mmCIF file of C-alpha atoms and ligand atoms in Angstrom:
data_model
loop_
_atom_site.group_PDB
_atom_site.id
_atom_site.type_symbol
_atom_site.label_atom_id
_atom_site.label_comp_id
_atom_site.label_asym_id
_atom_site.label_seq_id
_atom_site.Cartn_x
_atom_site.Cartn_y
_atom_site.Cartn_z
ATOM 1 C CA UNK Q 146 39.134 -1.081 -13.443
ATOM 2 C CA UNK Q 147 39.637 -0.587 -9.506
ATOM 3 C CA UNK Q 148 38.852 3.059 -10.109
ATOM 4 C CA UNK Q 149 35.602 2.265 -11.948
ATOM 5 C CA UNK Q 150 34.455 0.570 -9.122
ATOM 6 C CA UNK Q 151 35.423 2.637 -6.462
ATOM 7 C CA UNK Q 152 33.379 5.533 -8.596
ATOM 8 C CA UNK Q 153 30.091 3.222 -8.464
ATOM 9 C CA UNK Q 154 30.475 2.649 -5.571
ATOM 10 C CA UNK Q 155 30.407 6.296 -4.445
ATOM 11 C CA UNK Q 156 27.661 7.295 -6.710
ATOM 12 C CA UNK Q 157 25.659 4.242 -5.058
ATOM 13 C CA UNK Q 158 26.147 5.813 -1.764
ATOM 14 C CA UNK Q 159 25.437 9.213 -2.901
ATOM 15 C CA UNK Q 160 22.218 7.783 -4.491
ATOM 16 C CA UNK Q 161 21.361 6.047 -1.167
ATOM 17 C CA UNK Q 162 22.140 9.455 0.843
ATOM 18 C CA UNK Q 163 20.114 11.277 -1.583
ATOM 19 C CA UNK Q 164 16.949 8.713 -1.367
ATOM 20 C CA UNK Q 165 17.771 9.163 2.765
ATOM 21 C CA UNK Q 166 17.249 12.605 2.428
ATOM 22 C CA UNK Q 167 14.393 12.861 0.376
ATOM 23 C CA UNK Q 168 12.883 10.334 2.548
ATOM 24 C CA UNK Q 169 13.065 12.076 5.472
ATOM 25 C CA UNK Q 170 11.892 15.250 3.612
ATOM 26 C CA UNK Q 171 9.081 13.443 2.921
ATOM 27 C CA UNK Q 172 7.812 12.038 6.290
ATOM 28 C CA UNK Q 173 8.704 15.356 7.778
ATOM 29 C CA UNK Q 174 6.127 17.255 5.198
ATOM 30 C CA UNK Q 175 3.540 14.638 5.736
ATOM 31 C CA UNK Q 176 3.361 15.053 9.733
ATOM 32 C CA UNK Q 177 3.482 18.691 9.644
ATOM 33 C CA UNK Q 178 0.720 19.377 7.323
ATOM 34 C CA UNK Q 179 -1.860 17.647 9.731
ATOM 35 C CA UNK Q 180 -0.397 19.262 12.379
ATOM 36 C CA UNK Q 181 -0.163 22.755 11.289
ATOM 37 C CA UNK Q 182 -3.853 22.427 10.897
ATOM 38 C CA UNK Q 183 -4.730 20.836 13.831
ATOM 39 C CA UNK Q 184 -2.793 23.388 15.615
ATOM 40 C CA UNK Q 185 -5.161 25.767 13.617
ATOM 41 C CA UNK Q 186 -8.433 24.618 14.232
ATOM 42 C CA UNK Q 187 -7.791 24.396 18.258
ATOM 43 C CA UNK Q 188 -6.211 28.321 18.346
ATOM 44 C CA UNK Q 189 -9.766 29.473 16.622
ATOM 45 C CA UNK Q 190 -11.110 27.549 18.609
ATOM 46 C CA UNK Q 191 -9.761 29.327 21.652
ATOM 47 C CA UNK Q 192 -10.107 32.221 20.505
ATOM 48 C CA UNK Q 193 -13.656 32.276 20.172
ATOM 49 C CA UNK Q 194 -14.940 29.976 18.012
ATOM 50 C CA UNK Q 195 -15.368 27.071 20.996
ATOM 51 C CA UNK Q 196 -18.609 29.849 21.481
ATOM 52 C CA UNK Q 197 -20.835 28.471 18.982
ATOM 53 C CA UNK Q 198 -21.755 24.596 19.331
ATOM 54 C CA UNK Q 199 -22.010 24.054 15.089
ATOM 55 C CA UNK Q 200 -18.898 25.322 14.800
ATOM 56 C CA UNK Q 201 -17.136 23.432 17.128
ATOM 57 C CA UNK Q 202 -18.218 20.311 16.064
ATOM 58 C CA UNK Q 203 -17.187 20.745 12.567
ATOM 59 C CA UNK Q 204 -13.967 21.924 13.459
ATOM 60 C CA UNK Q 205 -13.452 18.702 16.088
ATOM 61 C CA UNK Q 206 -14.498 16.427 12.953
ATOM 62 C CA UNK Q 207 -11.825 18.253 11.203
ATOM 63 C CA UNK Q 208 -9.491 17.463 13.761
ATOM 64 C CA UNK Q 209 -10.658 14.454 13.980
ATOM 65 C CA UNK Q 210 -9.778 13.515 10.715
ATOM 66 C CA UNK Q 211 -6.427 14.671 11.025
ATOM 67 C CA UNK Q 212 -5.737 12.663 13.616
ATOM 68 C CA UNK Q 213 -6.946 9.678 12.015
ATOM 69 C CA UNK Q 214 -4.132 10.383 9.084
ATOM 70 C CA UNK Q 215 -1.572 10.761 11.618
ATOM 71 C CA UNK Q 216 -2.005 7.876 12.929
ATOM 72 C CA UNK Q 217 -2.397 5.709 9.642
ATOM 73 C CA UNK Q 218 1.039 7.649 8.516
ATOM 74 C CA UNK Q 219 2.914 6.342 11.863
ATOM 75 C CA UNK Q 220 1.295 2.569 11.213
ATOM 76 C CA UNK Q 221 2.790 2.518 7.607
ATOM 77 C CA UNK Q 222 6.130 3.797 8.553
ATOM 78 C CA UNK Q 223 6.670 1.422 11.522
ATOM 79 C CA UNK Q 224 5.101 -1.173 9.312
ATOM 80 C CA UNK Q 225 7.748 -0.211 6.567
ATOM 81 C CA UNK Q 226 10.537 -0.148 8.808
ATOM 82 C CA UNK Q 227 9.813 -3.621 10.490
ATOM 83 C CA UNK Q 228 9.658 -5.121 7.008
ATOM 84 C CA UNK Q 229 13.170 -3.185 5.825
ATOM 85 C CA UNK Q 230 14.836 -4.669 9.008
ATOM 86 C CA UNK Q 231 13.644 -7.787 8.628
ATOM 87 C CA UNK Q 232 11.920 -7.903 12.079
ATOM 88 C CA UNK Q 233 12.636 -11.316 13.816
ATOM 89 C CA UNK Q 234 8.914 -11.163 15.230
ATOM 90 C CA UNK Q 235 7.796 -12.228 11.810
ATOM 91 C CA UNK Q 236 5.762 -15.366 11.968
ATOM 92 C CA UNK Q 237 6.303 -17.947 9.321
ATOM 93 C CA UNK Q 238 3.473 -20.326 8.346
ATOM 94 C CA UNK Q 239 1.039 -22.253 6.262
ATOM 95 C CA UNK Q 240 -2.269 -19.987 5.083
ATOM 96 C CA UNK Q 241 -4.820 -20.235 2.604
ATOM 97 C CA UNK Q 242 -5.039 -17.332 0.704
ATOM 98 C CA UNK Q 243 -8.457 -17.329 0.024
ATOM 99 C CA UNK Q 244 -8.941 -17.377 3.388
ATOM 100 C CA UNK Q 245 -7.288 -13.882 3.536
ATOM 101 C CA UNK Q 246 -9.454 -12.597 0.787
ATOM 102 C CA UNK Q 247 -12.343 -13.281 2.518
ATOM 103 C CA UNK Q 248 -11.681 -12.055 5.863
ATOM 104 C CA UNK Q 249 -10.550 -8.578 3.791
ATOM 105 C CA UNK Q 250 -13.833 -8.797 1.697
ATOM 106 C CA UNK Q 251 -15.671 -8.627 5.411
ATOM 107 C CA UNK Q 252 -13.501 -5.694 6.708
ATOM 108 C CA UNK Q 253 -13.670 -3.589 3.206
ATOM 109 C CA UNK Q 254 -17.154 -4.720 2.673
ATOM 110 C CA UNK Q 255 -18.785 -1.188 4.427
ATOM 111 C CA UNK Q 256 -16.597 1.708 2.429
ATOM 112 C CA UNK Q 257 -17.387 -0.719 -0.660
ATOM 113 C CA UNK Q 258 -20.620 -0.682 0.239
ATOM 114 C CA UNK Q 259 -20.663 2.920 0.710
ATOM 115 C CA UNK Q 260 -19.545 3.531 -3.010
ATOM 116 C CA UNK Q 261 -21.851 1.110 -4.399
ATOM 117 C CA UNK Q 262 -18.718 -1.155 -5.703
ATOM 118 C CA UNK Q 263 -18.811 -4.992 -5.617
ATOM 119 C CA UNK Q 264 -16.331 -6.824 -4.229
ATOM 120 C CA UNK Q 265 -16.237 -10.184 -6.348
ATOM 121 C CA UNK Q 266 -13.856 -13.030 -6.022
ATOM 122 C CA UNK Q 267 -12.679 -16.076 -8.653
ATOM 123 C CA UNK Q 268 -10.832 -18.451 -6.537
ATOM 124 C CA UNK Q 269 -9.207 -21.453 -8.832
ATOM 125 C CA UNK Q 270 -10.568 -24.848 -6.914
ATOM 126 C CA UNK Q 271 -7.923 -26.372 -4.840
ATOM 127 C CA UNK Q 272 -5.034 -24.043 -4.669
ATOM 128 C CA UNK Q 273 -1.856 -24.857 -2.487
ATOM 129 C CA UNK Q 274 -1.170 -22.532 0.403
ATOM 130 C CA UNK Q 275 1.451 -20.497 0.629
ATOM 131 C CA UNK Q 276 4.202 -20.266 3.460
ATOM 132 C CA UNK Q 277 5.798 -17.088 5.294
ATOM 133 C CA UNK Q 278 4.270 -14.516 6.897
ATOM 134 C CA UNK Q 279 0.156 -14.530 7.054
ATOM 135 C CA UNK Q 280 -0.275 -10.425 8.667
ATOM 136 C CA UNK Q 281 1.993 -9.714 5.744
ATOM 137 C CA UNK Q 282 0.648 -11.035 3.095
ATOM 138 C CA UNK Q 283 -2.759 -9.670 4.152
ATOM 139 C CA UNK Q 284 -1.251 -6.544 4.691
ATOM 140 C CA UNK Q 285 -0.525 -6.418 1.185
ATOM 141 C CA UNK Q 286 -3.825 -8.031 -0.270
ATOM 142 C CA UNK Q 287 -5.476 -5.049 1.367
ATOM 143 C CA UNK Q 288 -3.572 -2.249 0.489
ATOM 144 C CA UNK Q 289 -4.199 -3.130 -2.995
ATOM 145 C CA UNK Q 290 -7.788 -4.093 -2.445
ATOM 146 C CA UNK Q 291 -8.571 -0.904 -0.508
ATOM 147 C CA UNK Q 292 -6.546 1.312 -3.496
ATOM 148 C CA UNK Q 293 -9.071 -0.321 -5.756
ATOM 149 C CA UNK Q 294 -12.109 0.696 -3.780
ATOM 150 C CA UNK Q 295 -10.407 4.312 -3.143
ATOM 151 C CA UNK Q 296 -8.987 4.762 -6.502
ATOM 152 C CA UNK Q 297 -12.961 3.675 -8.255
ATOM 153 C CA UNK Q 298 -15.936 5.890 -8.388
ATOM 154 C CA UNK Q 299 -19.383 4.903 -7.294
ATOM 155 C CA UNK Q 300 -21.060 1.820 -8.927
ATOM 156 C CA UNK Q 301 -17.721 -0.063 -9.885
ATOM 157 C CA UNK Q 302 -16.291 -3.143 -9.595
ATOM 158 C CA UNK Q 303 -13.312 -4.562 -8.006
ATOM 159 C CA UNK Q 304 -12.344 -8.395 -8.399
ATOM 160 C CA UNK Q 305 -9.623 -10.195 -7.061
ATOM 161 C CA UNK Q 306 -8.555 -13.781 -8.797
ATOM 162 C CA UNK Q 307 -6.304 -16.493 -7.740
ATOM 163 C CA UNK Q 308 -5.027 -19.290 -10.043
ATOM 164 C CA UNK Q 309 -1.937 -21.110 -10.384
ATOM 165 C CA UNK Q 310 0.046 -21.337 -13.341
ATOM 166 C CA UNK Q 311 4.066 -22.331 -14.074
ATOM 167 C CA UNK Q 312 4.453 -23.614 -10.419
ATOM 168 C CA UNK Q 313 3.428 -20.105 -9.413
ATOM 169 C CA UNK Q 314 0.245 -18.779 -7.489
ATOM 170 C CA UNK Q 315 -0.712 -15.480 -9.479
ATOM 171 C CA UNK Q 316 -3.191 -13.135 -7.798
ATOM 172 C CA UNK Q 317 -5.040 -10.629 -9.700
ATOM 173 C CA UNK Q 318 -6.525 -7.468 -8.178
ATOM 174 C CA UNK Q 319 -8.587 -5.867 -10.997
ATOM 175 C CA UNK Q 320 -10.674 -2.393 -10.739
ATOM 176 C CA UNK Q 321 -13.084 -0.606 -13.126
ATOM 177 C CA UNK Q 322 -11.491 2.747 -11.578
ATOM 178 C CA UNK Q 323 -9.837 5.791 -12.874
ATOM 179 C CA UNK Q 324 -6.133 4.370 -13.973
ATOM 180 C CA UNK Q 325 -3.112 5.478 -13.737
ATOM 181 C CA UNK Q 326 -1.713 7.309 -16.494
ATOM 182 C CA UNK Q 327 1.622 5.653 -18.249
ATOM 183 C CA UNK Q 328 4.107 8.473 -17.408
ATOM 184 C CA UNK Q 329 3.471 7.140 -13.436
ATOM 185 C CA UNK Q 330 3.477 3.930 -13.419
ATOM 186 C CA UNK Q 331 7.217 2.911 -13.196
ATOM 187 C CA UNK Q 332 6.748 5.461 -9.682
ATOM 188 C CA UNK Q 333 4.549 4.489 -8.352
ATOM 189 C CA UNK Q 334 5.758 1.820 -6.109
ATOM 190 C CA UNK Q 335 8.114 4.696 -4.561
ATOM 191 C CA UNK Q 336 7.381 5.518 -1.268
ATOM 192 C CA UNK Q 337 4.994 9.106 -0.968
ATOM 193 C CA UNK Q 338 4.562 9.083 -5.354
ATOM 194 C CA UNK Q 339 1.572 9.614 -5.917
ATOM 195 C CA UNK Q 340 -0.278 10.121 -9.234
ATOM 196 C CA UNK Q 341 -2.838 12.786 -8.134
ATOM 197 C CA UNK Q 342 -2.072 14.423 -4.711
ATOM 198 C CA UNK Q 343 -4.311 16.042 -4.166
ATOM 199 C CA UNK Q 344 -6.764 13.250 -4.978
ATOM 200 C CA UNK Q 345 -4.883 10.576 -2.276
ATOM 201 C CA UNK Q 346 -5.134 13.488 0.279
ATOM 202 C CA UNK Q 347 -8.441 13.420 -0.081
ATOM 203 C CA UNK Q 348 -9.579 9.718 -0.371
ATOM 204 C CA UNK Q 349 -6.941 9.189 3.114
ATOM 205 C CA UNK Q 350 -3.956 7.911 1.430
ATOM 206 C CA UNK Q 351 -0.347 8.420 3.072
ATOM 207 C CA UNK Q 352 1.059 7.432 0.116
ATOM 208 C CA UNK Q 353 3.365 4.500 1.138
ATOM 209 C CA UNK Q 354 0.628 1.457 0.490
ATOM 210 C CA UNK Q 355 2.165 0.305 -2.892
ATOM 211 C CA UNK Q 356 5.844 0.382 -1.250
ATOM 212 C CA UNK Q 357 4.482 -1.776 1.451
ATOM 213 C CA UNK Q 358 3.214 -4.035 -1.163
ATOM 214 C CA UNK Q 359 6.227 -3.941 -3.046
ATOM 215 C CA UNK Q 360 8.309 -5.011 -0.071
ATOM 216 C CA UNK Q 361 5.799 -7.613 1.045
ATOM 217 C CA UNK Q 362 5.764 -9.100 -2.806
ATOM 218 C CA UNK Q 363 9.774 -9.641 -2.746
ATOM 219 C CA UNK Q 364 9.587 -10.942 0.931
ATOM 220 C CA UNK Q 365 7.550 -13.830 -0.609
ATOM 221 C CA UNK Q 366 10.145 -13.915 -3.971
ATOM 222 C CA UNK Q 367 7.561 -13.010 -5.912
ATOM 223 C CA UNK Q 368 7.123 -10.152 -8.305
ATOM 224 C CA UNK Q 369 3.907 -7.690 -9.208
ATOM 225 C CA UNK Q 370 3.625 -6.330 -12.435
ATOM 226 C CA UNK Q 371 0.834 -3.283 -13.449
ATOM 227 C CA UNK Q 372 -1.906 -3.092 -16.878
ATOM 228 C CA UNK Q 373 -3.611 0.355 -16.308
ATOM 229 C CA UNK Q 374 -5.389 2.754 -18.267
ATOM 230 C CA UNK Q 375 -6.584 6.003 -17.139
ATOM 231 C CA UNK Q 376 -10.529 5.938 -17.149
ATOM 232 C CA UNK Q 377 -10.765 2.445 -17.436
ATOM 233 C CA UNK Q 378 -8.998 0.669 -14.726
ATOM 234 C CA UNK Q 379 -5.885 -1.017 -13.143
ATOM 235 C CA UNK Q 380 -4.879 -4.751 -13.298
ATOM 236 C CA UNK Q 381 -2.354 -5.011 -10.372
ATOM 237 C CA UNK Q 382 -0.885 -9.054 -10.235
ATOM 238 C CA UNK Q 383 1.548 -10.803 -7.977
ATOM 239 C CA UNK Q 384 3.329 -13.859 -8.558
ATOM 240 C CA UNK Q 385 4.491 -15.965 -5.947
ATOM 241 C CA UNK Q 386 6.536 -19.054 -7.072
ATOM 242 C CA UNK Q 387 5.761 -22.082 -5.286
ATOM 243 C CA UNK Q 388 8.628 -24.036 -4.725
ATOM 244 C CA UNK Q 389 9.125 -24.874 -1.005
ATOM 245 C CA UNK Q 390 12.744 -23.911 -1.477
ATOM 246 C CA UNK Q 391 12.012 -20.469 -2.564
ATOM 247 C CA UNK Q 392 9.614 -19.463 -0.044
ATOM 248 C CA UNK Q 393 12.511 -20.940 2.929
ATOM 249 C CA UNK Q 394 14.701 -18.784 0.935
ATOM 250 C CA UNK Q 395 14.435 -14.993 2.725
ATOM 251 C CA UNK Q 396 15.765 -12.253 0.080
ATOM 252 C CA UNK Q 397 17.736 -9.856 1.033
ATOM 253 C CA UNK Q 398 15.179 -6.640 -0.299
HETATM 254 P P1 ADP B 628 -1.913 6.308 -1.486
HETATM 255 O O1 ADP B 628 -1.898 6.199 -0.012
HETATM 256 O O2 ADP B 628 -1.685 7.704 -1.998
HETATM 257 O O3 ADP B 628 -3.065 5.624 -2.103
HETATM 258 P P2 ADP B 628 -0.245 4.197 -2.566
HETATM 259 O O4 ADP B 628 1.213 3.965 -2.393
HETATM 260 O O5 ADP B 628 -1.174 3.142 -2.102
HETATM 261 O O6 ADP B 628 -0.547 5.583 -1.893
HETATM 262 O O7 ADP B 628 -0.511 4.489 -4.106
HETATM 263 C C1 ADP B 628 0.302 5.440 -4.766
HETATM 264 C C2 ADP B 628 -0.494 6.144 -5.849
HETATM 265 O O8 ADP B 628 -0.822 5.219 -6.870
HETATM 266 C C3 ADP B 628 -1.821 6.710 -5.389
HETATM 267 O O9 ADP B 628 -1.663 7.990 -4.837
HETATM 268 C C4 ADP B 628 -2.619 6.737 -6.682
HETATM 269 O O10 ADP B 628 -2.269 7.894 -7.427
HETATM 270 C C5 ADP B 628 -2.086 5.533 -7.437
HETATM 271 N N1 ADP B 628 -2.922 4.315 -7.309
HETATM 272 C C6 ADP B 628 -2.724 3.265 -6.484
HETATM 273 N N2 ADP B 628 -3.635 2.296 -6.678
HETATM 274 C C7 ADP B 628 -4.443 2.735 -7.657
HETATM 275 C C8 ADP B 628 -5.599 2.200 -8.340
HETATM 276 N N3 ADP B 628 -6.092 0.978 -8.025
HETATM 277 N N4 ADP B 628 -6.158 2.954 -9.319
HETATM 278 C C9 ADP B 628 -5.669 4.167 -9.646
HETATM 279 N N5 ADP B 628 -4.591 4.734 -9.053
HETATM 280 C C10 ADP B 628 -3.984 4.036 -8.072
#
């Protein structure tokens, strides 16, 4: 029996190596692609391009852009990291979570706007607050809100609902978007799997919002579950038991 163990344990270590690895693989690959083509776009400029004003400018927007993703890649890994080591900065208190919704409903209200999608809420009267970590929570309320607006075409709808049921506050982010096909769905909350690369490139994901939101979900003990269905939407709820005991509780994630 001692031998079994000692062999699961080694594959588990191999398995954590291997995720390491891949991990690193994977941040490397998503910094150098900006780069290499920032470094691109400033050597034609030098070498000429710099010459003729329309150019330039499109090729600084381009840049531009780039930059931007850098810098949204960095946030989400420090922001991953912080929550992986438990960061001892994290502030623990009483919010209202409707609160949260609204304050993200005013920051996400412009690119919403943008598509044409409304942003509707159904807030159950007199729900209890939750306790832990407000930034985090909202952290995680936006990812998924901001997926929904990325991840639905023009004219669409995206609806977030809060209610409380079995001593548990479930919160429901809904979206009339494209879906996510079954065969990705268990991935998904990996970090950098995406469904449709080349689709996140494009609408400015960095592909680690869903394992934020995983990691923020089991820092409150709660648990998020997916309904999707390519062309017709995603259903993306979190459950977040109430007992005071289980929110003093921190889990070890
Ligand atoms: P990204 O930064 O690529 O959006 P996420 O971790 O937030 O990364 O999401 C991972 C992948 O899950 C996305 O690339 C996309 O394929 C899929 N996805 C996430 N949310 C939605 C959604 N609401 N509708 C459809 N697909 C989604």
């Amino acid at each position: 029996l001692g031998m079994v163990y000692l062999f699961q344990d080694v594959t588990k270590v191999k398995k954590l190596e291997r995720v390491r690895e891949d991990f690193v693989a994977n941040v490397s690959h998503e910094l150098k692609t900006p780069l290499t083509s920032i470094k691109g776009f400033i050597e034609t400029l030098k070498g000429g391009a710099i010459e003729d004003k329309n150019v330039s400018y499109k090729f600084l927007d381009i840049i531009d852009v780039e930059v931007d993703r850098l810098n949204c890649l960095v946030d989400d890994l420090l922001l991953l990291s912080e929550i992986e080591n438990k960061n001892s900065n994290t502030v623990y208190e009483y919010f209202n979570v409707e609160e949260i919704i609204d304050n993200l409903f005013q920051v996400l209200n412009k690119i919403a706007k943008e598509k044409n999608i409304i942003l509707e809420k159904e807030i159950e009267e007199n729900i209890p607050q939750l306790y832990g970590s407000y930034n985090h929570f909202r952290q995680m309320l936006m990812n998924l809100i901001d997926n929904g607006i990325k991840y639905t075409p023009n004219g669409g709808k995206v609806k977030v609902s809060v209610f409380e049921k079995d001593e548990k506050l479930v919160i429901k982010v809904k979206d009339t978007g494209i879906g996510i096909d079954k065969k990705h769905q268990n991935r998904l909350f990996e970090r950098f799997y995406r469904a449709d690369k080349a689709r996140s490139r494009q609408v400015g994901g960095t592909g680690l919002g869903l394992a934020i939101v995983k990691h923020i979900v089991l820092m409150f003990n709660g648990k998020i579950d997916l309904q999707s269905e390519p062309n017709r939407g995603s259903i993306f709820t979190i459950e977040i038991p109430l007992d005071e005991k289980g929110l003093d509780k921190l889990v070890d994630i």
